[in-house]
PDB file of C-alpha atoms in Angstrom:
ATOM      1  CA  MET A   1     -16.034  11.422  65.775  1.00  0.00           C
ATOM      2  CA  VAL A   2     -13.132   9.589  64.288  1.00  0.00           C
ATOM      3  CA  SER A   3     -12.079  11.905  61.037  1.00  0.00           C
ATOM      4  CA  ARG A   4     -12.073  10.715  57.716  1.00  0.00           C
ATOM      5  CA  GLU A   5      -8.254  11.257  57.505  1.00  0.00           C
ATOM      6  CA  ARG A   6      -7.984   8.390  60.550  1.00  0.00           C
ATOM      7  CA  LEU A   7     -10.447   6.453  59.136  1.00  0.00           C
ATOM      8  CA  ALA A   8      -8.419   6.278  55.995  1.00  0.00           C
ATOM      9  CA  ALA A   9      -5.382   5.982  57.998  1.00  0.00           C
ATOM     10  CA  HIS A  10      -6.429   3.089  60.179  1.00  0.00           C
ATOM     11  CA  GLY A  11      -8.063   1.053  57.131  1.00  0.00           C
ATOM     12  CA  PHE A  12      -4.679   1.263  55.397  1.00  0.00           C
ATOM     13  CA  THR A  13      -2.943  -0.289  57.936  1.00  0.00           C
ATOM     14  CA  LEU A  14      -5.795  -3.208  58.468  1.00  0.00           C
ATOM     15  CA  LEU A  15      -4.907  -3.457  54.778  1.00  0.00           C
ATOM     16  CA  VAL A  16      -1.481  -3.895  54.841  1.00  0.00           C
ATOM     17  CA  ILE A  17      -1.917  -6.649  57.655  1.00  0.00           C
ATOM     18  CA  ALA A  18      -4.568  -8.476  55.988  1.00  0.00           C
ATOM     19  CA  ALA A  19      -2.042  -8.331  52.768  1.00  0.00           C
ATOM     20  CA  TRP A  20       0.657  -9.089  54.639  1.00  0.00           C
ATOM     21  CA  ALA A  21      -1.199 -12.420  56.436  1.00  0.00           C
ATOM     22  CA  TYR A  22      -2.495 -13.286  52.728  1.00  0.00           C
ATOM     23  CA  ALA A  23       1.183 -13.067  51.371  1.00  0.00           C
ATOM     24  CA  ALA A  24       2.796 -15.323  54.291  1.00  0.00           C
ATOM     25  CA  THR A  25       0.036 -18.326  53.074  1.00  0.00           C
ATOM     26  CA  GLN A  26       1.285 -18.340  49.664  1.00  0.00           C
ATOM     27  CA  VAL A  27       4.949 -18.643  50.461  1.00  0.00           C
ATOM     28  CA  PRO A  28       7.039 -21.043  52.666  1.00  0.00           C
ATOM     29  CA  PRO A  29       7.333 -20.181  56.221  1.00  0.00           C
ATOM     30  CA  ILE A  30      11.189 -19.482  55.779  1.00  0.00           C
ATOM     31  CA  ALA A  31      10.343 -17.190  53.354  1.00  0.00           C
ATOM     32  CA  MET A  32       7.561 -14.846  55.284  1.00  0.00           C
ATOM     33  CA  SER A  33       6.387 -15.084  58.829  1.00  0.00           C
ATOM     34  CA  GLY A  34       2.559 -14.229  59.285  1.00  0.00           C
ATOM     35  CA  PRO A  35       1.277 -11.793  61.576  1.00  0.00           C
ATOM     36  CA  TRP A  36       0.083 -14.279  64.402  1.00  0.00           C
ATOM     37  CA  THR A  37       3.333 -15.982  64.282  1.00  0.00           C
ATOM     38  CA  THR A  38       5.261 -12.714  64.334  1.00  0.00           C
ATOM     39  CA  ALA A  39       3.364 -11.516  67.215  1.00  0.00           C
ATOM     40  CA  LYS A  40       4.117 -15.129  68.923  1.00  0.00           C
ATOM     41  CA  ALA A  41       7.987 -14.398  68.525  1.00  0.00           C
ATOM     42  CA  LEU A  42       7.531 -10.728  69.551  1.00  0.00           C
ATOM     43  CA  TRP A  43       6.256 -11.775  72.990  1.00  0.00           C
ATOM     44  CA  ALA A  44       8.581 -14.384  73.182  1.00  0.00           C
ATOM     45  CA  PHE A  45      11.251 -11.713  72.532  1.00  0.00           C
ATOM     46  CA  VAL A  46      10.046  -8.899  74.907  1.00  0.00           C
ATOM     47  CA  THR A  47       9.753 -11.800  77.652  1.00  0.00           C
ATOM     48  CA  ASP A  48      13.767 -12.836  76.907  1.00  0.00           C
ATOM     49  CA  ALA A  49      16.165 -10.989  78.675  1.00  0.00           C
ATOM     50  CA  ASN A  50      19.298 -11.899  76.641  1.00  0.00           C
ATOM     51  CA  GLN A  51      16.924 -10.605  73.834  1.00  0.00           C
ATOM     52  CA  LEU A  52      16.241  -7.601  75.104  1.00  0.00           C
ATOM     53  CA  LYS A  53      19.821  -6.685  75.780  1.00  0.00           C
ATOM     54  CA  HIS A  54      20.310  -6.553  72.002  1.00  0.00           C
ATOM     55  CA  MET A  55      17.578  -3.795  71.698  1.00  0.00           C
ATOM     56  CA  GLY A  56      19.547  -2.002  74.701  1.00  0.00           C
ATOM     57  CA  TRP A  57      22.723  -1.882  72.732  1.00  0.00           C
ATOM     58  CA  SER A  58      21.016  -0.843  69.772  1.00  0.00           C
ATOM     59  CA  LEU A  59      19.443   2.126  71.480  1.00  0.00           C
ATOM     60  CA  MET A  60      22.896   2.843  72.946  1.00  0.00           C
ATOM     61  CA  HIS A  61      24.317   3.176  69.549  1.00  0.00           C
ATOM     62  CA  VAL A  62      21.726   5.288  67.843  1.00  0.00           C
ATOM     63  CA  GLY A  63      21.744   7.584  71.165  1.00  0.00           C
ATOM     64  CA  VAL A  64      25.547   8.241  71.139  1.00  0.00           C
ATOM     65  CA  ALA A  65      25.818   8.612  67.766  1.00  0.00           C
ATOM     66  CA  ILE A  66      22.916  11.193  67.702  1.00  0.00           C
ATOM     67  CA  ALA A  67      24.720  13.213  70.318  1.00  0.00           C
ATOM     68  CA  VAL A  68      28.037  12.761  68.555  1.00  0.00           C
ATOM     69  CA  SER A  69      26.705  14.021  65.143  1.00  0.00           C
ATOM     70  CA  PHE A  70      24.907  16.831  66.670  1.00  0.00           C
ATOM     71  CA  VAL A  71      27.769  18.037  68.225  1.00  0.00           C
ATOM     72  CA  VAL A  72      30.299  17.894  65.234  1.00  0.00           C
ATOM     73  CA  GLY A  73      27.987  18.815  62.563  1.00  0.00           C
ATOM     74  CA  ASN A  74      26.963  22.159  64.931  1.00  0.00           C
ATOM     75  CA  ALA A  75      30.216  23.001  65.843  1.00  0.00           C
ATOM     76  CA  LEU A  76      31.396  22.637  61.813  1.00  0.00           C
ATOM     77  CA  ALA A  77      28.436  25.061  60.908  1.00  0.00           C
ATOM     78  CA  PHE A  78      29.564  27.364  63.785  1.00  0.00           C
ATOM     79  CA  LEU A  79      32.965  27.645  62.388  1.00  0.00           C
ATOM     80  CA  ALA A  80      31.872  28.279  58.614  1.00  0.00           C
ATOM     81  CA  HIS A  81      29.581  30.938  60.081  1.00  0.00           C
ATOM     82  CA  TYR A  82      31.517  32.853  62.777  1.00  0.00           C
ATOM     83  CA  VAL A  83      34.886  31.937  60.845  1.00  0.00           C
ATOM     84  CA  PRO A  84      33.919  33.073  57.053  1.00  0.00           C
ATOM     85  CA  ALA A  85      37.279  31.592  55.722  1.00  0.00           C
ATOM     86  CA  THR A  86      36.416  28.256  56.537  1.00  0.00           C
ATOM     87  CA  ALA A  87      33.298  28.434  54.752  1.00  0.00           C
ATOM     88  CA  LEU A  88      34.343  27.028  51.435  1.00  0.00           C
ATOM     89  CA  MET A  89      36.344  24.324  53.385  1.00  0.00           C
ATOM     90  CA  VAL A  90      33.055  23.230  55.449  1.00  0.00           C
ATOM     91  CA  HIS A  91      30.170  23.533  52.829  1.00  0.00           C
ATOM     92  CA  GLY A  92      32.183  23.231  49.644  1.00  0.00           C
ATOM     93  CA  ARG A  93      34.468  20.415  50.771  1.00  0.00           C
ATOM     94  CA  ILE A  94      33.439  18.618  53.788  1.00  0.00           C
ATOM     95  CA  SER A  95      29.449  18.818  53.281  1.00  0.00           C
ATOM     96  CA  PRO A  96      29.635  17.369  49.874  1.00  0.00           C
ATOM     97  CA  PHE A  97      31.809  14.871  50.735  1.00  0.00           C
ATOM     98  CA  LEU A  98      29.906  13.149  53.829  1.00  0.00           C
ATOM     99  CA  ASN A  99      26.558  13.328  51.641  1.00  0.00           C
ATOM    100  CA  ALA A 100      28.176  11.627  48.884  1.00  0.00           C
ATOM    101  CA  PHE A 101      29.734   8.503  50.888  1.00  0.00           C
ATOM    102  CA  SER A 102      27.147   5.713  51.799  1.00  0.00           C
ATOM    103  CA  GLY A 103      26.610   4.539  55.365  1.00  0.00           C
ATOM    104  CA  ILE A 104      27.518   1.021  53.854  1.00  0.00           C
ATOM    105  CA  GLY A 105      31.003   2.604  53.026  1.00  0.00           C
ATOM    106  CA  TRP A 106      31.592   3.959  56.001  1.00  0.00           C
ATOM    107  CA  ALA A 107      30.390   0.942  58.005  1.00  0.00           C
ATOM    108  CA  LEU A 108      32.980  -1.244  55.921  1.00  0.00           C
ATOM    109  CA  LEU A 109      35.800   1.506  56.441  1.00  0.00           C
ATOM    110  CA  ALA A 110      35.117   1.387  60.087  1.00  0.00           C
ATOM    111  CA  LEU A 111      35.224  -2.375  60.422  1.00  0.00           C
ATOM    112  CA  LEU A 112      38.653  -2.275  58.740  1.00  0.00           C
ATOM    113  CA  TRP A 113      39.855   0.396  61.269  1.00  0.00           C
ATOM    114  CA  PHE A 114      37.848  -0.788  64.557  1.00  0.00           C
ATOM    115  CA  GLY A 115      36.877  -4.371  64.023  1.00  0.00           C
ATOM    116  CA  ALA A 116      33.767  -5.551  65.199  1.00  0.00           C
ATOM    117  CA  THR A 117      33.179  -3.018  67.764  1.00  0.00           C
ATOM    118  CA  HIS A 118      30.866  -0.313  69.681  1.00  0.00           C
ATOM    119  CA  LEU A 119      32.703   2.245  67.920  1.00  0.00           C
ATOM    120  CA  THR A 120      32.676   0.922  64.584  1.00  0.00           C
ATOM    121  CA  VAL A 121      28.744   0.754  64.542  1.00  0.00           C
ATOM    122  CA  ILE A 122      28.468   4.561  66.456  1.00  0.00           C
ATOM    123  CA  PHE A 123      31.407   5.746  63.640  1.00  0.00           C
ATOM    124  CA  SER A 124      29.565   4.498  60.802  1.00  0.00           C
ATOM    125  CA  ILE A 125      26.206   5.852  62.078  1.00  0.00           C
ATOM    126  CA  SER A 126      27.720   9.213  63.086  1.00  0.00           C
ATOM    127  CA  MET A 127      29.292   9.912  59.757  1.00  0.00           C
ATOM    128  CA  VAL A 128      25.922   9.575  58.291  1.00  0.00           C
ATOM    129  CA  LEU A 129      24.232  11.840  60.521  1.00  0.00           C
ATOM    130  CA  ILE A 130      26.711  14.506  60.540  1.00  0.00           C
ATOM    131  CA  PRO A 131      25.786  16.297  56.896  1.00  0.00           C
ATOM    132  CA  PHE A 132      22.060  16.599  58.692  1.00  0.00           C
ATOM    133  CA  ALA A 133      23.277  18.657  61.505  1.00  0.00           C
ATOM    134  CA  LEU A 134      25.459  20.769  59.206  1.00  0.00           C
ATOM    135  CA  VAL A 135      23.103  21.784  57.001  1.00  0.00           C
ATOM    136  CA  ASN A 136      19.964  22.236  59.492  1.00  0.00           C
ATOM    137  CA  MET A 137      22.341  24.670  61.418  1.00  0.00           C
ATOM    138  CA  LYS A 138      23.741  26.658  58.420  1.00  0.00           C
ATOM    139  CA  GLU A 139      20.082  27.303  57.146  1.00  0.00           C
ATOM    140  CA  GLY A 140      19.126  28.119  60.996  1.00  0.00           C
ATOM    141  CA  LEU A 141      22.228  30.601  61.185  1.00  0.00           C
ATOM    142  CA  ALA A 142      21.146  32.179  58.026  1.00  0.00           C
ATOM    143  CA  THR A 143      17.570  32.838  59.285  1.00  0.00           C
ATOM    144  CA  LEU A 144      18.531  34.673  62.543  1.00  0.00           C
ATOM    145  CA  ASP A 145      16.748  37.911  62.978  1.00  0.00           C
ATOM    146  CA  ARG A 146      20.101  40.566  62.769  1.00  0.00           C
ATOM    147  CA  GLU A 147      17.950  43.385  64.085  1.00  0.00           C
ATOM    148  CA  LEU A 148      17.375  41.218  67.485  1.00  0.00           C
ATOM    149  CA  ILE A 149      21.225  40.258  67.816  1.00  0.00           C
ATOM    150  CA  GLU A 150      21.606  44.030  67.210  1.00  0.00           C
ATOM    151  CA  MET A 151      19.441  45.111  70.045  1.00  0.00           C
ATOM    152  CA  GLY A 152      20.900  42.793  72.194  1.00  0.00           C
ATOM    153  CA  ARG A 153      24.444  44.575  72.035  1.00  0.00           C
ATOM    154  CA  SER A 154      22.655  47.698  73.535  1.00  0.00           C
ATOM    155  CA  TYR A 155      21.643  45.502  76.371  1.00  0.00           C
ATOM    156  CA  THR A 156      24.955  43.815  76.955  1.00  0.00           C
ATOM    157  CA  ARG A 157      28.642  43.808  75.506  1.00  0.00           C
ATOM    158  CA  SER A 158      29.356  40.291  76.168  1.00  0.00           C
ATOM    159  CA  GLY A 159      28.866  38.076  72.905  1.00  0.00           C
ATOM    160  CA  LEU A 160      28.722  35.187  74.872  1.00  0.00           C
ATOM    161  CA  ARG A 161      25.951  36.235  76.685  1.00  0.00           C
ATOM    162  CA  ARG A 162      24.385  37.504  73.531  1.00  0.00           C
ATOM    163  CA  PHE A 163      25.058  33.825  71.868  1.00  0.00           C
ATOM    164  CA  LEU A 164      23.643  32.043  74.664  1.00  0.00           C
ATOM    165  CA  ARG A 165      20.618  34.459  75.474  1.00  0.00           C
ATOM    166  CA  ILE A 166      19.992  35.472  71.889  1.00  0.00           C
ATOM    167  CA  THR A 167      21.636  33.293  69.236  1.00  0.00           C
ATOM    168  CA  ILE A 168      21.038  29.451  70.552  1.00  0.00           C
ATOM    169  CA  PRO A 169      17.202  30.185  71.539  1.00  0.00           C
ATOM    170  CA  SER A 170      16.314  31.365  68.414  1.00  0.00           C
ATOM    171  CA  LEU A 171      18.557  28.184  66.787  1.00  0.00           C
ATOM    172  CA  TYR A 172      16.059  25.714  69.151  1.00  0.00           C
ATOM    173  CA  PRO A 173      13.718  24.775  66.155  1.00  0.00           C
ATOM    174  CA  PHE A 174      16.893  23.911  63.623  1.00  0.00           C
ATOM    175  CA  MET A 175      18.261  21.470  66.467  1.00  0.00           C
ATOM    176  CA  PHE A 176      15.247  20.052  67.423  1.00  0.00           C
ATOM    177  CA  ALA A 177      14.886  19.416  63.551  1.00  0.00           C
ATOM    178  CA  THR A 178      17.983  17.935  63.423  1.00  0.00           C
ATOM    179  CA  LEU A 179      17.039  15.438  66.317  1.00  0.00           C
ATOM    180  CA  ARG A 180      14.212  14.470  64.770  1.00  0.00           C
ATOM    181  CA  ILE A 181      15.337  13.441  61.346  1.00  0.00           C
ATOM    182  CA  SER A 182      18.591  11.864  62.713  1.00  0.00           C
ATOM    183  CA  PHE A 183      16.670   9.479  65.370  1.00  0.00           C
ATOM    184  CA  GLY A 184      14.759   8.271  62.158  1.00  0.00           C
ATOM    185  CA  VAL A 185      17.831   8.165  59.809  1.00  0.00           C
ATOM    186  CA  ALA A 186      19.843   6.553  62.719  1.00  0.00           C
ATOM    187  CA  TRP A 187      17.904   3.110  62.860  1.00  0.00           C
ATOM    188  CA  LYS A 188      18.464   2.575  59.401  1.00  0.00           C
ATOM    189  CA  VAL A 189      21.902   2.884  59.403  1.00  0.00           C
ATOM    190  CA  ALA A 190      22.077   1.511  62.982  1.00  0.00           C
ATOM    191  CA  LEU A 191      20.766  -2.226  61.500  1.00  0.00           C
ATOM    192  CA  THR A 192      23.321  -2.034  58.454  1.00  0.00           C
ATOM    193  CA  ALA A 193      26.117  -1.182  60.649  1.00  0.00           C
ATOM    194  CA  GLU A 194      25.569  -3.761  63.476  1.00  0.00           C
ATOM    195  CA  LEU A 195      24.805  -6.501  60.492  1.00  0.00           C
ATOM    196  CA  ILE A 196      28.185  -5.793  59.081  1.00  0.00           C
ATOM    197  CA  GLY A 197      30.419  -4.672  61.661  1.00  0.00           C
ATOM    198  CA  GLY A 198      28.480  -5.081  65.169  1.00  0.00           C
ATOM    199  CA  GLY A 199      28.636  -7.668  67.561  1.00  0.00           C
ATOM    200  CA  SER A 200      25.571  -7.124  69.447  1.00  0.00           C
ATOM    201  CA  GLY A 201      22.359  -4.837  68.557  1.00  0.00           C
ATOM    202  CA  PHE A 202      18.982  -5.230  66.664  1.00  0.00           C
ATOM    203  CA  GLY A 203      21.591  -5.723  63.444  1.00  0.00           C
ATOM    204  CA  TYR A 204      23.724  -8.536  64.999  1.00  0.00           C
ATOM    205  CA  LEU A 205      20.462 -10.232  65.989  1.00  0.00           C
ATOM    206  CA  PHE A 206      18.966  -9.768  62.297  1.00  0.00           C
ATOM    207  CA  ASP A 207      22.263 -11.727  60.903  1.00  0.00           C
ATOM    208  CA  LEU A 208      22.049 -14.522  63.581  1.00  0.00           C
ATOM    209  CA  ALA A 209      18.372 -15.102  62.523  1.00  0.00           C
ATOM    210  CA  ARG A 210      19.333 -14.966  59.092  1.00  0.00           C
ATOM    211  CA  GLN A 211      21.884 -17.583  59.307  1.00  0.00           C
ATOM    212  CA  ASP A 212      19.724 -19.654  61.224  1.00  0.00           C
ATOM    213  CA  TYR A 213      16.464 -19.199  59.371  1.00  0.00           C
ATOM    214  CA  ARG A 214      14.690 -17.982  61.951  1.00  0.00           C
ATOM    215  CA  THR A 215      12.265 -15.913  59.920  1.00  0.00           C
ATOM    216  CA  PRO A 216       9.994 -14.534  62.868  1.00  0.00           C
ATOM    217  CA  ILE A 217      13.108 -13.084  64.578  1.00  0.00           C
ATOM    218  CA  LEU A 218      13.522 -11.144  61.388  1.00  0.00           C
ATOM    219  CA  PHE A 219      10.202  -9.831  60.871  1.00  0.00           C
ATOM    220  CA  VAL A 220      10.172  -8.919  65.111  1.00  0.00           C
ATOM    221  CA  VAL A 221      13.349  -6.527  64.882  1.00  0.00           C
ATOM    222  CA  ILE A 222      11.619  -4.956  61.557  1.00  0.00           C
ATOM    223  CA  VAL A 223       8.082  -4.375  63.590  1.00  0.00           C
ATOM    224  CA  ILE A 224       9.957  -3.503  66.861  1.00  0.00           C
ATOM    225  CA  ILE A 225      12.127  -0.554  64.865  1.00  0.00           C
ATOM    226  CA  ILE A 226       8.986   0.508  63.053  1.00  0.00           C
ATOM    227  CA  ALA A 227       6.986   0.888  66.213  1.00  0.00           C
ATOM    228  CA  PHE A 228       9.816   2.367  68.051  1.00  0.00           C
ATOM    229  CA  VAL A 229      10.275   5.127  65.402  1.00  0.00           C
ATOM    230  CA  TYR A 230       6.750   5.504  64.972  1.00  0.00           C
ATOM    231  CA  CYS A 231       5.645   6.061  68.534  1.00  0.00           C
ATOM    232  CA  ALA A 232       8.800   8.360  69.088  1.00  0.00           C
ATOM    233  CA  ASP A 233       7.886  10.465  66.495  1.00  0.00           C
ATOM    234  CA  ARG A 234       4.259  10.579  67.158  1.00  0.00           C
ATOM    235  CA  PHE A 235       4.309  11.042  70.601  1.00  0.00           C
ATOM    236  CA  VAL A 236       7.697  13.000  71.413  1.00  0.00           C
ATOM    237  CA  PHE A 237       9.042  14.534  68.305  1.00  0.00           C
ATOM    238  CA  GLU A 238       5.573  15.732  67.170  1.00  0.00           C
ATOM    239  CA  PRO A 239       4.290  17.515  70.362  1.00  0.00           C
ATOM    240  CA  VAL A 240       7.395  19.119  70.822  1.00  0.00           C
ATOM    241  CA  GLN A 241       7.793  20.471  67.344  1.00  0.00           C
ATOM    242  CA  ARG A 242       4.623  22.313  67.329  1.00  0.00           C
ATOM    243  CA  ARG A 243       5.372  23.814  70.983  1.00  0.00           C
ATOM    244  CA  LEU A 244       8.383  25.289  68.919  1.00  0.00           C
ATOM    245  CA  GLN A 245       6.476  26.403  66.263  1.00  0.00           C
ATOM    246  CA  ARG A 246       4.034  28.319  68.635  1.00  0.00           C
ATOM    247  CA  HIS A 247       6.879  29.762  70.567  1.00  0.00           C
ATOM    248  CA  TYR A 248       9.573  30.469  67.620  1.00  0.00           C
ATOM    249  CA  GLY A 249       7.479  30.822  64.305  1.00  0.00           C
ATOM    250  CA  THR A 250       9.549  28.142  62.265  1.00  0.00           C
ATOM    251  CA  GLY A 251      11.339  24.960  62.567  1.00  0.00           C
TER     252      GLY A 251
END
């Protein structure tokens, strides 16, 4: 039996599609592409290898940027935690600066520094995502079970062994939360960065479609990104998050 929550969610989705279809009939096609036109354009998109190439570039940009920001953000958090003299530098200077600077600003600077290259897009996304990794890991390190770590000292004198066997597993929920948040945010930044300084990817395709007034392609890009992020969160991140919560009781 379908729950009321599911009925409400599905009903809302159908209502949005109906409103979209109606709105598309009230404005010129150049201003809005309707659901059926978008669906046909979507099929043409997924059967065109040249178009799919841009999706592959966007996936690469997002994946590399998430990896870079994850490593850099966590490294800064560990530095501040294990070298207290650097805590003010990391949390009082670097973190506020990165949080305050916008993704568009990074994209424009990267365009000046690196030109319209893959590096520009990856750099822009990474700089926006680093604070998420830094803040999440800071919270994770603050909640470490000190008694468990002390207990580990009685089993081994190796600090590296304790770090790998106790500290890192305790931080899994926070690491995963970073990846989950970063994945959603990265797509928002990627579209802007590729639009401003990329020579490939969804953002670049978005810009070409805008210049040529190919409105259906604009909506296809939007639909693909929404569907991709939703499916990844619903069918990948959410189940793993529940599993981590059962094992570690947090996250």
